[in-house]
Each structure stands twice: as structure tokens, then as C-alpha cells.
mmCIF file of C-alpha atoms in Angstrom:
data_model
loop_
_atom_site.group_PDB
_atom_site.id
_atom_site.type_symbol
_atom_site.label_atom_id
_atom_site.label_comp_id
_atom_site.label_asym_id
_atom_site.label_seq_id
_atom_site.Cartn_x
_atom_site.Cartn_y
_atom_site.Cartn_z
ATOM 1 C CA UNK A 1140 0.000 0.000 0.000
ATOM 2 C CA UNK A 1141 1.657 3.016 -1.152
ATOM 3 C CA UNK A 1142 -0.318 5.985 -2.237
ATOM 4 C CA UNK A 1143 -3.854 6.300 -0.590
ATOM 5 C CA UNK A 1144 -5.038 8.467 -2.481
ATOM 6 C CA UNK A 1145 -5.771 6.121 -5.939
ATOM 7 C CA UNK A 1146 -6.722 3.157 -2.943
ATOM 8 C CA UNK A 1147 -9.599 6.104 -1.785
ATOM 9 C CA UNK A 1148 -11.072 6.420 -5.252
ATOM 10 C CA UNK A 1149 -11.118 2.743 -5.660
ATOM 11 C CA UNK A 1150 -12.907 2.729 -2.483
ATOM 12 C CA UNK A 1151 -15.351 5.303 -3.228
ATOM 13 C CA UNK A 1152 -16.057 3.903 -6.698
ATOM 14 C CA UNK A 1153 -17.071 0.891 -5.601
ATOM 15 C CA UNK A 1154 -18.907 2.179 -2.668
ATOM 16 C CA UNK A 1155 -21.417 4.181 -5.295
ATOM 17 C CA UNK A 1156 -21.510 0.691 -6.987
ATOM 18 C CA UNK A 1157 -22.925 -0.894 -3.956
ATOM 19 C CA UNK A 1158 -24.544 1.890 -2.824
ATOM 20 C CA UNK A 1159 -28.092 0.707 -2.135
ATOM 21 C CA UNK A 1160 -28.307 -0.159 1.557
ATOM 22 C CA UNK A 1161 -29.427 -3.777 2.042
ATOM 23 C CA UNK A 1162 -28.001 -6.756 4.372
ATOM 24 C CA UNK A 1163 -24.932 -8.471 2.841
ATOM 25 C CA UNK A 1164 -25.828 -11.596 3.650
ATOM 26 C CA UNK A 1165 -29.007 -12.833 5.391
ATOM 27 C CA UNK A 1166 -27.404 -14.388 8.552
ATOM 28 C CA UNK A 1167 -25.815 -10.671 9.441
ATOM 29 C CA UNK A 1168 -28.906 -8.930 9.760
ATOM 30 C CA UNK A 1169 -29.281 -9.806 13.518
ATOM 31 C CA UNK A 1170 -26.342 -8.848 15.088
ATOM 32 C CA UNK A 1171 -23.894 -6.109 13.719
ATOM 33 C CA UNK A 1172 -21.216 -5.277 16.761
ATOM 34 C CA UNK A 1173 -21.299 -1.963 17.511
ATOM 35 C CA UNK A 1174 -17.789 -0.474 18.383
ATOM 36 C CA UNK A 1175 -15.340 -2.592 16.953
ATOM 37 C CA UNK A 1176 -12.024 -0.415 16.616
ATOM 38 C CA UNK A 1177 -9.875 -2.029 18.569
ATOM 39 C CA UNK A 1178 -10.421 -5.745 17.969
ATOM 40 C CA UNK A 1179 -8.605 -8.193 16.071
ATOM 41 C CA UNK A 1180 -9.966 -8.308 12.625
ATOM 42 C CA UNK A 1181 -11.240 -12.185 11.967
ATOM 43 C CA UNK A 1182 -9.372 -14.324 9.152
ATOM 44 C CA UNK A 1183 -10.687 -13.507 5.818
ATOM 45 C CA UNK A 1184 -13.098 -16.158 4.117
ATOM 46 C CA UNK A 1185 -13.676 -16.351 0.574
ATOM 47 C CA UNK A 1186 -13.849 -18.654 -1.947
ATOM 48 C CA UNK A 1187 -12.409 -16.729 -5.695
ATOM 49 C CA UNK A 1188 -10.018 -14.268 -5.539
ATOM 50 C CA UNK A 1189 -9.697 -11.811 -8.609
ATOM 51 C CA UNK A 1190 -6.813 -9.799 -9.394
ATOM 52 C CA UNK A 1191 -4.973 -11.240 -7.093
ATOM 53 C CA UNK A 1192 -1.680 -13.030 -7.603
ATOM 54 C CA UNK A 1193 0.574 -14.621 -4.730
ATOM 55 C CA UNK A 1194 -0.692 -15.304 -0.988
ATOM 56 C CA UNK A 1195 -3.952 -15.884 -0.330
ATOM 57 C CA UNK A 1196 -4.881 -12.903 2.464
ATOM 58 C CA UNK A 1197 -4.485 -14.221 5.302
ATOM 59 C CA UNK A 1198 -4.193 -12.850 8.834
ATOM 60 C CA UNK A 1199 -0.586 -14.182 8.730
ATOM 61 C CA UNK A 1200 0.262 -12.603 4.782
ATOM 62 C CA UNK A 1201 -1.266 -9.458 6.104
ATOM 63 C CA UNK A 1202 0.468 -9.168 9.310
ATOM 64 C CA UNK A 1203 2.921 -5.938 9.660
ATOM 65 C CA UNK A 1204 0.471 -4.519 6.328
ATOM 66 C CA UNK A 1205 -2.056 -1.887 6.583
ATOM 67 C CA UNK A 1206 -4.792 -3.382 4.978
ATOM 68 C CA UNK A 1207 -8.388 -2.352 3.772
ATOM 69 C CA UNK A 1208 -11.331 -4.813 3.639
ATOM 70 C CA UNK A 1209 -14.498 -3.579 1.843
ATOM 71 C CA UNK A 1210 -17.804 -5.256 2.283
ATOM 72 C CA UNK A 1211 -19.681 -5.050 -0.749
ATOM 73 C CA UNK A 1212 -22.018 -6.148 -3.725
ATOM 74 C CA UNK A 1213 -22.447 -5.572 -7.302
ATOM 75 C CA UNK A 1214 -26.486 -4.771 -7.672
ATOM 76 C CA UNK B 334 -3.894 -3.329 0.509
ATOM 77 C CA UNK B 335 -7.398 -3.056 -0.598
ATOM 78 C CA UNK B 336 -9.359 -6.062 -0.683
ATOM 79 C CA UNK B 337 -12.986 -6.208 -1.705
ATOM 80 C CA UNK B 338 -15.685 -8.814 -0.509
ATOM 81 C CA UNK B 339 -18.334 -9.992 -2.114
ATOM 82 C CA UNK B 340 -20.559 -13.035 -0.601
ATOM 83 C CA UNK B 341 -21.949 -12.964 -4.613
ATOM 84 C CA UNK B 342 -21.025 -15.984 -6.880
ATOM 85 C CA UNK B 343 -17.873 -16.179 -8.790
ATOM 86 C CA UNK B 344 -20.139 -15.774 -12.559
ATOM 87 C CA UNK B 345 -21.673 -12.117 -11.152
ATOM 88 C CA UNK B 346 -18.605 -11.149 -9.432
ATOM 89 C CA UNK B 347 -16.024 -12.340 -12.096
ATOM 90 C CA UNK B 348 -17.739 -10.799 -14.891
ATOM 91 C CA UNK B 349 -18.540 -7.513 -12.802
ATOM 92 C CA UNK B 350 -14.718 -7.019 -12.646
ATOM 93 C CA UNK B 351 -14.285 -7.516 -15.901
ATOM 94 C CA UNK B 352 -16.778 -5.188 -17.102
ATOM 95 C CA UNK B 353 -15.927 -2.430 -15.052
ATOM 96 C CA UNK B 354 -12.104 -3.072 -15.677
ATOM 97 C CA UNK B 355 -11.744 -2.968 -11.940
ATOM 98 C CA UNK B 356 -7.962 -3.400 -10.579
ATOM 99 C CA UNK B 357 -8.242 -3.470 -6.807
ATOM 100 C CA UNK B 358 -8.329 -7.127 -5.161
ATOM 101 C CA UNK B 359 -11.950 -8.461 -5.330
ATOM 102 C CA UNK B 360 -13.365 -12.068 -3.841
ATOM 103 C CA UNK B 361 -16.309 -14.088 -4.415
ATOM 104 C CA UNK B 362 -18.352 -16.511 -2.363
ATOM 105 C CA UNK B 363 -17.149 -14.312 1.244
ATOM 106 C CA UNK B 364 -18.294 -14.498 4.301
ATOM 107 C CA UNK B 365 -17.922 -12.175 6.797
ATOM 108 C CA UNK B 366 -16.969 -13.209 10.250
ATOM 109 C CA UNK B 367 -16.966 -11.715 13.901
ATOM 110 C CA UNK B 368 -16.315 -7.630 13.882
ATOM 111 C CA UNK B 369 -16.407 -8.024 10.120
ATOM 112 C CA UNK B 370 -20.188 -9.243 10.003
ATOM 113 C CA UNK B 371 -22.724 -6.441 9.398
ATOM 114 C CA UNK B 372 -26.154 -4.943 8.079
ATOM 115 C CA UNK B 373 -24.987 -2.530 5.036
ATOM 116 C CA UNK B 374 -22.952 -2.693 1.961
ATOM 117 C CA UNK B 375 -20.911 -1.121 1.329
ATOM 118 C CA UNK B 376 -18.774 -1.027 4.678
ATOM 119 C CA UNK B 377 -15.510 -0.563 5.101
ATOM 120 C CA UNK B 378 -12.556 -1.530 7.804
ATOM 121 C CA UNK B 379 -9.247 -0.127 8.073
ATOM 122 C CA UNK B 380 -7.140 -2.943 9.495
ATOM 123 C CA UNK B 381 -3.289 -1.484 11.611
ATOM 124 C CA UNK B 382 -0.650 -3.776 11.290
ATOM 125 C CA UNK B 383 -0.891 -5.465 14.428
ATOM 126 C CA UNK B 384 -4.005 -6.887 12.899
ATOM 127 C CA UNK B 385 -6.935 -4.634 14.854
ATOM 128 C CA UNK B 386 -9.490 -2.692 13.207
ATOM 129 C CA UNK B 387 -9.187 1.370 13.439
ATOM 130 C CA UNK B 388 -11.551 2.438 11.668
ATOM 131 C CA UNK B 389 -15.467 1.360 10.086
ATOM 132 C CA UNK B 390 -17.793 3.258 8.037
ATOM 133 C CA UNK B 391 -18.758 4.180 4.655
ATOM 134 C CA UNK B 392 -15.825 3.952 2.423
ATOM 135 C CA UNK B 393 -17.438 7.959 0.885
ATOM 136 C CA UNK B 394 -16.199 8.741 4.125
ATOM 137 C CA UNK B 395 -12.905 7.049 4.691
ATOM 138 C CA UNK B 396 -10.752 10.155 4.560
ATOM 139 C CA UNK B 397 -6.893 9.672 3.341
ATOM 140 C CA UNK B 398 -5.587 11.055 7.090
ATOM 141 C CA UNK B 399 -7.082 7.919 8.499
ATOM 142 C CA UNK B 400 -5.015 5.771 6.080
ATOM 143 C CA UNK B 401 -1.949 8.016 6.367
ATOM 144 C CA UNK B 402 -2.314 7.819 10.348
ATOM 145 C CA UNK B 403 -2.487 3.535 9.696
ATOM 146 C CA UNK B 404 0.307 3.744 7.577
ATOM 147 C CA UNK B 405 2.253 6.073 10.278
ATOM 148 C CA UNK B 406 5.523 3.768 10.869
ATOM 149 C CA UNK B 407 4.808 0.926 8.543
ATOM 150 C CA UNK B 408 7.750 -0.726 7.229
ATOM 151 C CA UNK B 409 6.910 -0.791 3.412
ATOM 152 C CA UNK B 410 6.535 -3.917 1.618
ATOM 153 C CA UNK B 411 7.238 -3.733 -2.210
ATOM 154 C CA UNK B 412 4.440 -3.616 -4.651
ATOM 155 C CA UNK B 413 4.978 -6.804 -6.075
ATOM 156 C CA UNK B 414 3.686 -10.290 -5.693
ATOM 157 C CA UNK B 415 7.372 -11.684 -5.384
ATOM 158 C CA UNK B 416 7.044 -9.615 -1.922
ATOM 159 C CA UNK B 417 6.420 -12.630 0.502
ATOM 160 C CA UNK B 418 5.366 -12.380 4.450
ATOM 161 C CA UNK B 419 6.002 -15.915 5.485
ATOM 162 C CA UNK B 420 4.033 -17.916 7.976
ATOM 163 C CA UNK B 421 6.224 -19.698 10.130
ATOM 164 C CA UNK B 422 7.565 -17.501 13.183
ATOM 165 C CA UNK B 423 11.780 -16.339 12.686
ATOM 166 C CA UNK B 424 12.918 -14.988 15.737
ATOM 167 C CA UNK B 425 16.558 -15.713 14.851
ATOM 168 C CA UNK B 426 18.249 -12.435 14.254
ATOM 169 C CA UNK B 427 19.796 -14.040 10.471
ATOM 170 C CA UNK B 428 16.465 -15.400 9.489
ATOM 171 C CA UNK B 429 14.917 -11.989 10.287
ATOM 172 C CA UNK B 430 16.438 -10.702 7.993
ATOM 173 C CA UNK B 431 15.972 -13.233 5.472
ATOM 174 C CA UNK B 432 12.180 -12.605 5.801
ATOM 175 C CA UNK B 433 12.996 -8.700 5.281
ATOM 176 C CA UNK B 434 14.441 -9.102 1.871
ATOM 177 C CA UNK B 435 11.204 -11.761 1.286
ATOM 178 C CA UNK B 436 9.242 -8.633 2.126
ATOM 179 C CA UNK B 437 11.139 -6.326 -0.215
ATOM 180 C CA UNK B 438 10.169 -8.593 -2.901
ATOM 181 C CA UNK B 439 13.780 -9.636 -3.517
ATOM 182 C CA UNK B 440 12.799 -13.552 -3.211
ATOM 183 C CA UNK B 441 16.012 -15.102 -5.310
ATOM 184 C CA UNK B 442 18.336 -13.066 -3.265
ATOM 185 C CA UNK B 443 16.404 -14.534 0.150
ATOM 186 C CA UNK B 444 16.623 -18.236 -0.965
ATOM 187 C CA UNK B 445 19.841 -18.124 -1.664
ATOM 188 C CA UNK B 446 20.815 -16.714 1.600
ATOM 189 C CA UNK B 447 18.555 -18.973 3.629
ATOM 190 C CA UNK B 448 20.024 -21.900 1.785
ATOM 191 C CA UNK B 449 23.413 -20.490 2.365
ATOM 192 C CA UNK B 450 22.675 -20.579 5.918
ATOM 193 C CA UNK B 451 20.593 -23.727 6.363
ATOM 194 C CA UNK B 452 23.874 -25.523 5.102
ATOM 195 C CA UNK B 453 26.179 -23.639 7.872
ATOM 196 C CA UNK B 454 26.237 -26.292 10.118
ATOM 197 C CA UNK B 455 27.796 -23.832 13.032
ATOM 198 C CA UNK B 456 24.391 -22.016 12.254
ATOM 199 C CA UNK B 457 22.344 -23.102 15.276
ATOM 200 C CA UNK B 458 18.918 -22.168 15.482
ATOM 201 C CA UNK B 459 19.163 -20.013 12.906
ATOM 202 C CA UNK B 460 19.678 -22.475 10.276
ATOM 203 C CA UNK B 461 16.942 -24.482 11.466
ATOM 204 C CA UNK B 462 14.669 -21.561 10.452
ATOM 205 C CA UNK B 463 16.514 -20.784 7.488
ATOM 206 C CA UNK B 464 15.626 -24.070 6.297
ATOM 207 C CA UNK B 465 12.004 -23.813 6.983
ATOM 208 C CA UNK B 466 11.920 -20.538 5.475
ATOM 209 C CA UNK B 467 14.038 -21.756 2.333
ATOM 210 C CA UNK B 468 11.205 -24.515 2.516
ATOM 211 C CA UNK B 469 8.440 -21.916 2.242
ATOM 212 C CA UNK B 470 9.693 -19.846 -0.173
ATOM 213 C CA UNK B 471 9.669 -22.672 -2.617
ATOM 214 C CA UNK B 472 6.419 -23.402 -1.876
ATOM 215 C CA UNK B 473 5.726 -20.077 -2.820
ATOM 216 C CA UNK B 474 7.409 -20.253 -5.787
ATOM 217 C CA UNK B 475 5.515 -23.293 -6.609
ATOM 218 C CA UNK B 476 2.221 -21.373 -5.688
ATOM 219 C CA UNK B 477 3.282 -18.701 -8.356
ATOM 220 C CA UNK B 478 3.702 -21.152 -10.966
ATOM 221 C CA UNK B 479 0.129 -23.001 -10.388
ATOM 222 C CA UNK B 480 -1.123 -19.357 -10.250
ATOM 223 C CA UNK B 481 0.583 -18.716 -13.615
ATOM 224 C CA UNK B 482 -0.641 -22.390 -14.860
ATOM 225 C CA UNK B 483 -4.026 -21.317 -13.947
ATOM 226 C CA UNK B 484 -4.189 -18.149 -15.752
ATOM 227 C CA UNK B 485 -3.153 -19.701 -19.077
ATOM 228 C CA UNK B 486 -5.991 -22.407 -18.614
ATOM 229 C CA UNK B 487 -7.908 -19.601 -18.227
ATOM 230 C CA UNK B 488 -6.798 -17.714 -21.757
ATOM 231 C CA UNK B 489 -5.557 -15.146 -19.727
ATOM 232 C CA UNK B 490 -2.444 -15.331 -21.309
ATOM 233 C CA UNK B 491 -0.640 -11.794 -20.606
ATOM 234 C CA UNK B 492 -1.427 -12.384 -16.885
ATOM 235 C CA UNK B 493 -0.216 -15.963 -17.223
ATOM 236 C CA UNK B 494 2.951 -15.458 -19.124
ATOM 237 C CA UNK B 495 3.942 -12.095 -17.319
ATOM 238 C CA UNK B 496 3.905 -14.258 -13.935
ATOM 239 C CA UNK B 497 6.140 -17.083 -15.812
ATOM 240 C CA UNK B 498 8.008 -14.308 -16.943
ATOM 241 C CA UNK B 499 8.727 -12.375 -13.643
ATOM 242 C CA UNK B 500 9.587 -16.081 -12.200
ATOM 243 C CA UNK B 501 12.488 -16.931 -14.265
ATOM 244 C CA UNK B 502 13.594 -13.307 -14.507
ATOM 245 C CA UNK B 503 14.160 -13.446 -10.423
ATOM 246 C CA UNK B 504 15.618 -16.938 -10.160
ATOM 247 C CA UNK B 505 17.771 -16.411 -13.303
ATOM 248 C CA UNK B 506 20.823 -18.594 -12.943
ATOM 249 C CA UNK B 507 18.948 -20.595 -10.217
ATOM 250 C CA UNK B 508 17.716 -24.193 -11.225
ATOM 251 C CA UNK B 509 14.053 -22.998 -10.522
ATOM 252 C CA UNK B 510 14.814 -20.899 -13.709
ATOM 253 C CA UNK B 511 15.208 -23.425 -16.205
ATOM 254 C CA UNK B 512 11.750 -25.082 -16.569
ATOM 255 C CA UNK B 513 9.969 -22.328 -16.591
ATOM 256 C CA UNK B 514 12.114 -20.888 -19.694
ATOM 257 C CA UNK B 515 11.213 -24.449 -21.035
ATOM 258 C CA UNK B 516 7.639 -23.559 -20.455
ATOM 259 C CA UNK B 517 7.982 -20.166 -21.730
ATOM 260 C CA UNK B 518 8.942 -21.317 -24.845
ATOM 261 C CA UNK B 519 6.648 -24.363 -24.945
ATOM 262 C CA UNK B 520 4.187 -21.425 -25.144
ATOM 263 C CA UNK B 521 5.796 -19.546 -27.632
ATOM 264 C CA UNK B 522 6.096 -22.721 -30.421
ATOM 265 C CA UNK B 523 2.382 -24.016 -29.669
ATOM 266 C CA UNK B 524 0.059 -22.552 -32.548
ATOM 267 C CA UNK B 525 -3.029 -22.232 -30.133
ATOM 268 C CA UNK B 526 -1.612 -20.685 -27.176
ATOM 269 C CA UNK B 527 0.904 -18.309 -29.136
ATOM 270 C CA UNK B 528 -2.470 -17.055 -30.834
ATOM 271 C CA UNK B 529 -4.431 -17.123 -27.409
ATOM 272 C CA UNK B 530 -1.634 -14.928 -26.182
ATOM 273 C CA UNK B 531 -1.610 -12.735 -29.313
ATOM 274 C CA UNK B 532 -5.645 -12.614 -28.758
ATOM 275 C CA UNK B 533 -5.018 -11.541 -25.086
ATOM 276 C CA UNK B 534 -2.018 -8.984 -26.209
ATOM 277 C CA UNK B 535 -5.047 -7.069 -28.703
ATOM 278 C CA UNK B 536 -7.803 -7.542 -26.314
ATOM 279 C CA UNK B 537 -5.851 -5.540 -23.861
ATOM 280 C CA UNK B 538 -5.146 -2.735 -25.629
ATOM 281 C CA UNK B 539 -8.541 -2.306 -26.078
ATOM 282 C CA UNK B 540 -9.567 -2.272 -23.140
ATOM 283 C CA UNK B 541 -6.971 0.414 -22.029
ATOM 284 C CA UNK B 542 -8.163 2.749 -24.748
ATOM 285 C CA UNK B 543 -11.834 1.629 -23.508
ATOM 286 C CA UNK B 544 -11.301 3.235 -19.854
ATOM 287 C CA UNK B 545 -10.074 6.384 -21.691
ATOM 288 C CA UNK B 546 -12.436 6.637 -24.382
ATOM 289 C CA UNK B 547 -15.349 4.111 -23.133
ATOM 290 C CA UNK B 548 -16.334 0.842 -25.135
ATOM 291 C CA UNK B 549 -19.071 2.153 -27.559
ATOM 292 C CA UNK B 550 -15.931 3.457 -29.545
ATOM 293 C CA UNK B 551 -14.122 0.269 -29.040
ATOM 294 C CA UNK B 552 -16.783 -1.805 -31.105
ATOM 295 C CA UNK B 553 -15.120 -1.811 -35.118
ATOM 296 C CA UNK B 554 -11.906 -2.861 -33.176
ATOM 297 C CA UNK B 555 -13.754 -5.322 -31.046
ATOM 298 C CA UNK B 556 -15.654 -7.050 -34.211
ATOM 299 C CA UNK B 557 -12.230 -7.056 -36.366
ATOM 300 C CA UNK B 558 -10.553 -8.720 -32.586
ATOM 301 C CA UNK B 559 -13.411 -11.255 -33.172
ATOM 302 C CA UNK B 560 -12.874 -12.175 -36.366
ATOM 303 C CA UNK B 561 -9.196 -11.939 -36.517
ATOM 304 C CA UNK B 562 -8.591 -14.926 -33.476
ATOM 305 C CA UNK B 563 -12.313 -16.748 -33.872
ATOM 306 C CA UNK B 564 -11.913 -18.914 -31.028
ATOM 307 C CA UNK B 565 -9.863 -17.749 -28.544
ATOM 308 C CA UNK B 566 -10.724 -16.902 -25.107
ATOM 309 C CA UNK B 567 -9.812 -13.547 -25.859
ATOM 310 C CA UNK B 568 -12.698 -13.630 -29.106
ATOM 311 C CA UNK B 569 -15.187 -14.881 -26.574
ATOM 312 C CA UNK B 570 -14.734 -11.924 -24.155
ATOM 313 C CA UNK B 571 -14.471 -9.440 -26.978
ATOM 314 C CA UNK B 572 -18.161 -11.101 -27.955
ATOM 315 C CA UNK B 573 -19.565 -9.818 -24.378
ATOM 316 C CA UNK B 574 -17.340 -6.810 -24.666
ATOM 317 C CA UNK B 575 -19.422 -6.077 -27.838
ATOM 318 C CA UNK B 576 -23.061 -6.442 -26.591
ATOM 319 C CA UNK B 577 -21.974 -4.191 -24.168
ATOM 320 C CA UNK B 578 -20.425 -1.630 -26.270
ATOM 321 C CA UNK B 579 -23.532 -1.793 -28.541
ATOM 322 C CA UNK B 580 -25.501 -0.727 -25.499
ATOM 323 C CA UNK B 581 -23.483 1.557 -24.367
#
């Protein structure tokens, strides 16, 4: 991660993508924790990675990294 | 790092990327765990190095001070998949720095050391974990080359070749370079693949011009791509590439 700047538009362009509000998945509607900063982000699960070449993301691969996770959908 | 999650399937996700040329890292089929689970897309986390979250919210209002605060301190990793953070645990001072020039992306110049010092038998512990880090770093290597592999079954050939490429570029003079010259050149000779590549090559440069100029003005090139390398992987995108250029 070098340059946040390019990283923030990236962000923000795929945020208007996703923009509608709706629940990700149907299991997280019931329980979103409310003041997270602070806690130990969980191990990443997913099944296809795109544009991605090397280590899978894992807590381990991304340890000593600043790293951005983005929930989000494409409707 | 940015890395995008989608819990959509890998058709509607894969194809998404590909039609809006997107370059950050993007995964299919996620699920969201723990401090990560939540009502609204899109959502976005700001993970420190030491693995906690600092910040949530809307990614329209993830400013760049809260990224340049994260980043405050942070040993920079090169921008380059040869850049490896290894999983086993070095505490010896020598294989420290082994996993330093790992992170710097300088992954020929690593395994040579760690071999180097594996084989010093007055190395101690340190050897011990050079060795297991030589051991992962060929993994890794390994890894690269199924990636590569993976690519080209794919018919993403430029992504596929560049990776084969970089490979024997960094382990040049290293007997990890020679077979994947061989399969370089394998690709080169075979009439299919050398045209899938050639396909890939054209496709490519349309789509650059594409996210300058948008695809409705990409179409003539995209019908003559078509007809030109009838076939290829790269023909069948430029197909969906067309529809969607005639819409446009």
C-alpha cells in the first residue's frame, strides 16, 4: 500500500456501486457489533479471488500490512 | 492493501470485474466473520498492522488522514507479488532478515541466503529456520507457478505469461529458472496458445483505450478482434465486450 489516495477512489467507486443499503448476507442482519475499533480483525473467508496473484490474504500474509477490507455487492 | 468482498457468486462477481475493468483485489463466495459481520454494503474496515481494526464506516467517508495515520511507521513492503510475508515464526536475528528481503520482494536473493545458511552447520537455530523458510519460499514459488498455470488455462495469457516471466527473470541462474524458460517457450512454439496470447495482447489494448475513451468506440476494433482470433478466449470476451459496447 503506497499511495492512498488512488486506494480512496477505488474505495469510493465501488462504494457508489454498492450503494443501495441492504443486508450483505441474510445471517448478518441480527447482530452487527457496535464499536469494533480495537479488535482483532477475523481471518478472511472467501472462496475466488480476482486480481490477485501470490498469498492468499491471510491474517498471517497481512500481518505488519495496513490493509483495507471492503464489504460489498455488485447490484 | 485493498481487498474487496463480495458473498456474490464467482459468474456475477467475475464478470462484474471484468466489465468495469476494476484493478483493486476483489473475492467471491465471502463471508464475513466476527467484527467483520454487518447490516450494510458497502462497509468498510481499516485494518493497523498489528491486525486490529481502526476504523469502520462508509468507504465515501474514509478520509486519506485515516489511512496516512495507519500507515504512520509501517515498514513498506514492495508492490509486487514476489514480496512474501512468510508464515512460520523467525525470531533468529539471520532469518529476520531473510524474511525482510522476502518482504522487499527480492525472493532469489532470500533463498539463496537462507540456503546459504541452512547448510552452515555452526548455524544453530538459525539455520533451522533458514531451512524452513528456504522450505516456504519454494512453496511459494511453486504457488506462483500453479497461479501462472491457472491463468493460461484460463486464456488469460498476458497475466499468465507475465507471472512465468517475472519467475524466471528473479531466479535467473537458479535451477528454478530453467523449466519455466522451457515452459515459456513451450508457449511460444504451440500454434493455439501463441495465438491465445496474441488474442489476449489485442484484447488488452482495447480495453486500455476503452477506460479512456469508453467501449461504444471500441466496437469496429472489437468485431475485427473477433474475427481476426475466432476462437480464442480472448474472441469470446471481446463477444460480451461487444453487446456491451452496442448498449453503451
Amino acid at each position: 500500500m503506497r499511495t492512498p489516495l488512488p486506494l480512496l477512489a477505488a474505495l469510493v467507486c465501488l462504494g457508489a456501486m454498492g450503494a443501495t443499503a441492504a443486508p450483505w448476507q441474510p445471517s448478518f442482519q441480527d447482530e452487527e457489533p457496535t464499536d469494533v475499533v480495537g479488535v482483532p480483525a477475523p481471518e478472511l473467508q472467501a472462496r475466488t479471488w480476482y486480481n490477485h496473484i501470490g498469498q492468499t490474504p491471510t491474517l498471517a500474509s497481512l500481518s505488519g500490512k495496513v490493509w483495507v477490507v471492503e464489504m460489498w455487492a455488485t447490484w | 492493501m485493498v481487498l474487496a468482498l463480495s458473498d456474490e457468486s464467482d459468474e456475477l462477481v467475475g464478470e462484474y470485474v471484468d466489465d468495469m475493468g476494476l484493478r483493486v483485489r476483489v473475492a467471491a463466495g465471502a463471508v464475513a466473520q466476527g467484527p467483520f459481520m454487518g447490516n450494510g454494503v458497502p462497509r468498510t474496515y481499516v485494518v493497523g498492522p498489528d491486525g486490529k481494526i481502526l476504523w469502520k464506516g462508509h468507504p465515501a467517508s474514509l478520509n486519506s488522514g485515516v489511512l496516512k495515520d495507519a500507515l504512520k511507521g509501517v515498514k513498506k513492503s514492495a508492490n509486487t507479488y514476489l514480496a512474501f510475508n512468510p508464515v512460520g515464526e523467525y525470531t533468529e536475528k539471520d532469518a529476520i532478515k531473510l524474511v525482510d528481503l522476502g518482504l522487499e520482494g527480492k525472493l532469489a536473493k532470500a533463498l539463496k541466503a537462507a540456503k546459504d545458511l541452512a547448510a552452515d552447520e555452526a548455524g544453530g537455530p538459525a539455520s533451522v529456520q533458514a531451512n524452513a523458510y528456504a522450505g516456504e519460499v519454494e512453496g511459494y514459488v511453486t504457488l506462483l507457478k500453479q497461479q501462472a498455470e491457472s491463468f493460461i488455462t484460463k486464456r488469460e495469457m498476458v497475466t499468465g505469461t507475465e507471472v512465468l516471466k517475472t519467475l524466471a527473470n528473479e531466479f535467473k541462474g537458479t535451477d528454478l529458472a530453467p523449466p519455466i524458460e522451457e515452459r515459456l517457450k513451450e508457449i511460444e512454439k504451440d500454434d493455439t496458445l501463441s495465438k491465445e496470447l496474441e488474442a489476449d495482447v489485442a484484447l488488452g489494448k482495447l480495453k486500455e483505450a476503452a477506460i479512456k475513451k469508453g467501449w461504444r468506440k471500441q466496437a469496429k476494433k472489437l468485431e475485427s478482434l473477433i474475427k481476426k482470433y475466432e476462437g480464442t478466449g480472448a474472441a469470446t470476451k471481446a463477444k460480451a465486450l461487444l453487446r456491451k459496447a452496442n448498449s453503451e
